[in-house]
Coordinates of C-alpha atoms and ligand atoms in Angstrom, one line a residue:
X230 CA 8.6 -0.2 24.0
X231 CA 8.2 -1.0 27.8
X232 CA 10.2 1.5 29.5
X233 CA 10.8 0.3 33.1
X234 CA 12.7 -2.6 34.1
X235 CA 11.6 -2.7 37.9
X236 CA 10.4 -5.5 39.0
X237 CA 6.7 -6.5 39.5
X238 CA 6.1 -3.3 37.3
X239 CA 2.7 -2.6 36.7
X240 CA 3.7 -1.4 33.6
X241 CA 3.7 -4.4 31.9
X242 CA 0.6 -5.1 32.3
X243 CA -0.6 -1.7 30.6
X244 CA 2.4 -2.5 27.4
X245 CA 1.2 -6.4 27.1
X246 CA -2.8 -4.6 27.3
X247 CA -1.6 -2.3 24.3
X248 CA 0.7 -4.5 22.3
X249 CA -2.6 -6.9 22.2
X250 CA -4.6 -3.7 20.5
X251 CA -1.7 -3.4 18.0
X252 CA -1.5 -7.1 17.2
X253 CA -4.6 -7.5 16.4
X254 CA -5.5 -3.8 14.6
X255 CA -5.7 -4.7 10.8
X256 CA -2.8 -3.0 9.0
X257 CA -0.6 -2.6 11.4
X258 CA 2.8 -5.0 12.1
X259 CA 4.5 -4.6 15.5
X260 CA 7.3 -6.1 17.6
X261 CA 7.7 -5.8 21.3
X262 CA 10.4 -4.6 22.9
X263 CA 11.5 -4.2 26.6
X264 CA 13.8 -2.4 28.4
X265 CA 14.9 -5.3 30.0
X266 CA 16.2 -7.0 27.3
X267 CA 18.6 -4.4 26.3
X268 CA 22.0 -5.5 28.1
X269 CA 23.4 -2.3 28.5
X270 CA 27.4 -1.8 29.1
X271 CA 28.0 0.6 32.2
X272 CA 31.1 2.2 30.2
X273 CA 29.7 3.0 27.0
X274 CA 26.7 4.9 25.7
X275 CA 24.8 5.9 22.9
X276 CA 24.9 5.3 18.9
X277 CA 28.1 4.1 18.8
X278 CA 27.0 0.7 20.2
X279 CA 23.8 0.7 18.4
X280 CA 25.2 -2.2 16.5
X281 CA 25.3 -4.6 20.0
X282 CA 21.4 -4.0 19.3
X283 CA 20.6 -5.5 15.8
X284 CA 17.1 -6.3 16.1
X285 CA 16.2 -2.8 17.8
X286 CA 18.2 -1.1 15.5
X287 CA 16.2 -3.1 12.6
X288 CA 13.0 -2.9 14.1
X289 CA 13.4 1.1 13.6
X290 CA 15.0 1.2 10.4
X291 CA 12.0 -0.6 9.2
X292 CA 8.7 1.3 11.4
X293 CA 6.7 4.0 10.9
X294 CA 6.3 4.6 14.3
X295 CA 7.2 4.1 17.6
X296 CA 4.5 3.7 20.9
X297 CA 6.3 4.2 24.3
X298 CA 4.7 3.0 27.4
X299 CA 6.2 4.8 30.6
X300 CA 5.7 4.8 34.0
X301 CA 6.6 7.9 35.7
X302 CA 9.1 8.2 38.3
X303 CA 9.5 10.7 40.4
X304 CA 7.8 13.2 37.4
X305 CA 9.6 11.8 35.0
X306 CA 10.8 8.9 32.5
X307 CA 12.9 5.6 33.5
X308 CA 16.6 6.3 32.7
X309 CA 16.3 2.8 31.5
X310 CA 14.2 3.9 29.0
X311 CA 16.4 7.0 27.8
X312 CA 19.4 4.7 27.5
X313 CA 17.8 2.8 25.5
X314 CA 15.9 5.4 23.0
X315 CA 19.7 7.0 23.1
X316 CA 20.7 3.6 21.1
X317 CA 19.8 5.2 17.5
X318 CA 18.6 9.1 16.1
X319 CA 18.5 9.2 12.6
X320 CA 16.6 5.7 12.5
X321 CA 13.5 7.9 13.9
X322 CA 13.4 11.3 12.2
X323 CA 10.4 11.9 10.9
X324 CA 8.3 9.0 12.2
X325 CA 5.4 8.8 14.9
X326 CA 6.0 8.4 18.6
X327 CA 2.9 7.8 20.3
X328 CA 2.7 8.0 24.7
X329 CA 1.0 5.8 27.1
X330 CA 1.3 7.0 30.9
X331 CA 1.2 4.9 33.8
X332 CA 1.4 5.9 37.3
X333 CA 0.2 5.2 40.9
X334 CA -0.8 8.3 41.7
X335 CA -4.1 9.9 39.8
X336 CA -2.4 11.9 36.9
X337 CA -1.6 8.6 34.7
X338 CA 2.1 9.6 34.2
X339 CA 0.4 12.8 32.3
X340 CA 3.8 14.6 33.4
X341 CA 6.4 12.0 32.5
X342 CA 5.0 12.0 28.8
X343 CA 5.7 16.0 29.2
X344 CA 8.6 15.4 30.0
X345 CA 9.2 12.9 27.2
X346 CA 7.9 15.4 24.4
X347 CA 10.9 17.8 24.2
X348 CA 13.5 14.5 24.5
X349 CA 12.0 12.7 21.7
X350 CA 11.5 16.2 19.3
X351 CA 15.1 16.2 19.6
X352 CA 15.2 12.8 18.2
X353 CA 13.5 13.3 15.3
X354 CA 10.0 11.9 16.4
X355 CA 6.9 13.6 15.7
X356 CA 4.2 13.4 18.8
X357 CA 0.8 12.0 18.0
X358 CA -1.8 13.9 21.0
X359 CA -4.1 11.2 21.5
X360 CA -2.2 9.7 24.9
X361 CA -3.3 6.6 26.8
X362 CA -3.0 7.1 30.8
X363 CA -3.3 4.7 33.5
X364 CA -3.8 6.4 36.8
X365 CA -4.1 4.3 40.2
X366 CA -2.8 1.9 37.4
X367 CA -2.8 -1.2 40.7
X368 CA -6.5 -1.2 40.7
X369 CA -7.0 -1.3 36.9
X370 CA -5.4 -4.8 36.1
X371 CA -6.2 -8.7 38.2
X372 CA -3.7 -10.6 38.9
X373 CA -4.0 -12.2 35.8
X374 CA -3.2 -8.9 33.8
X375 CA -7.1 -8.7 32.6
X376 CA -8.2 -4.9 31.9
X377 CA -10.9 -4.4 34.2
X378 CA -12.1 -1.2 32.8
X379 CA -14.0 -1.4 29.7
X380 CA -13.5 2.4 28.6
X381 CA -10.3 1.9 27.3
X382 CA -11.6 -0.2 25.0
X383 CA -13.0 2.8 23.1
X384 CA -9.8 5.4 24.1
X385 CA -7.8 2.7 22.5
X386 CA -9.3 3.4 19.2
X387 CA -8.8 6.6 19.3
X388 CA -5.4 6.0 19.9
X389 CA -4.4 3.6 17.3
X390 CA -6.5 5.8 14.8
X391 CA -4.7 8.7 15.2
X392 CA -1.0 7.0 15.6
X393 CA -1.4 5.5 12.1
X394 CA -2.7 8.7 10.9
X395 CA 0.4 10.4 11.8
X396 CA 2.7 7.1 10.8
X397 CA 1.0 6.9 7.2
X398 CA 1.1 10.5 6.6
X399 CA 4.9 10.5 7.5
X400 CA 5.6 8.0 5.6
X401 CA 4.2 8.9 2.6
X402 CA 6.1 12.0 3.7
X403 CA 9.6 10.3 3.8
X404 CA 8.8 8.9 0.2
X405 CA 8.1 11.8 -1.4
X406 CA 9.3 14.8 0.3
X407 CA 12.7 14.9 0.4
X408 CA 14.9 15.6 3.5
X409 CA 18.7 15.9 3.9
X410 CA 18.2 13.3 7.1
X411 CA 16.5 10.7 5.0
X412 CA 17.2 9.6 1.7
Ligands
FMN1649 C1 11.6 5.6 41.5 C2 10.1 5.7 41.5 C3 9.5 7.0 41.4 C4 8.1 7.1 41.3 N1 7.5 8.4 41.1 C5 6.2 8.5 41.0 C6 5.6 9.8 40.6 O1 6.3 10.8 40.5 N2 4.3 9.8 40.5 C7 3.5 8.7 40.6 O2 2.3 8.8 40.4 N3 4.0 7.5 40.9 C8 5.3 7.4 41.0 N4 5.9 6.2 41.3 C9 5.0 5.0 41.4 C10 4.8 4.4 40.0 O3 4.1 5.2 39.2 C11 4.2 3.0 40.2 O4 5.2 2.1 40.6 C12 3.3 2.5 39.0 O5 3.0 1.2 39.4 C13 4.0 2.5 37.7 O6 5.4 2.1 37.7 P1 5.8 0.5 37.6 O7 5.6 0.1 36.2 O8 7.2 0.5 38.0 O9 5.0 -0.3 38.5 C14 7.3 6.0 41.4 C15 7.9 4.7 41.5 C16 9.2 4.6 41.5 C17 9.8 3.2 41.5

């Protein structure tokens, strides 16, 4: 999920970089999503117009897990992207939510994913601790959207391996353990 709908964010850069390591990590089936797609009424709110939101709605009913990319505004998250994560609840308890940063300053939006943990505990989501952050995040793309710096390469590893530790584990943990918030 890109969480920004600004334009020229350099945030999607950083979510097209990562949906790319996704795609092509063997095991694992993702969709896209973006803010900006999400036509969102200004006099309604919530989960009882999930259902103007099939495919998002679907596209959590089905995953294991969730990878947010943020950027961080003024220490914290897009209310964009909180409208949007507001959509659904039970559709995410007890799956993964993993956190990529991305900020102009030098801190790589370490404090908006802070800020994000104790929203998304009360949605039901389990953190993975492995973040991806992209501080001074204008210098690390060209204008084509090409990664410059090769050492994300090997965070991004670390990353994936630990999100689909935490998304296989759950789910073998919504099969078999049972829970009265998932059947
Ligand atoms: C409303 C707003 C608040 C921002 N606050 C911060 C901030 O607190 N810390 C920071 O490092 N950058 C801040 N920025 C800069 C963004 O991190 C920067 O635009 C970066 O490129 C990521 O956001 P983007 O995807 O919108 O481009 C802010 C930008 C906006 C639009």
């Amino acid at each position: 999920m890109l969480g920004t709908p600004r334009k020229n964010r350099e945030s999607e850069y950083v979510a097209k970089w990562v949906y790319s390591k996704l795609e092509s990590h063997e095991g694992i089936e993702t969709q896209y999503f973006d803010v900006c797609d999400f036509r969102l009424p200004q006099d309604h709110y919530g989960q009882e117009i999930k259902d103007q939101f099939p495919e998002w709605r679907d596209a959590m009913i089905k995953a294991d897990s969730l990878v947010i990319v943020t950027p961080e505004y003024n220490h914290g998250y897009p209310g964009s992207l909180k409208s949007v994560l507001d959509l659904l609840l039970r559709e995410y308890v007890h799956k993964a939510v993993a956190f990529v940063g991305v900020s102009a300053g030098p801190w790589g939006g370490t404090r908006v994913i802070e800020a994000c943990v104790p929203m998304v505990r009360e949605l039901g989501l389990a953190v993975t601790f492995t973040d991806l952050n992209f501080p001074n995040v204008a210098s690390k793309f060209d204008e084509n959207g090409k990664l410059l710096d090769d050492a994300y390469e090997k965070r991004a590893e670390g990353f994936l391996d630990e999100l689909v530790w935490m998304a296989t584990t759950l789910r073998w943990g919504r099969q078999n353990v049972s829970s009265k918030f998932h059947s």
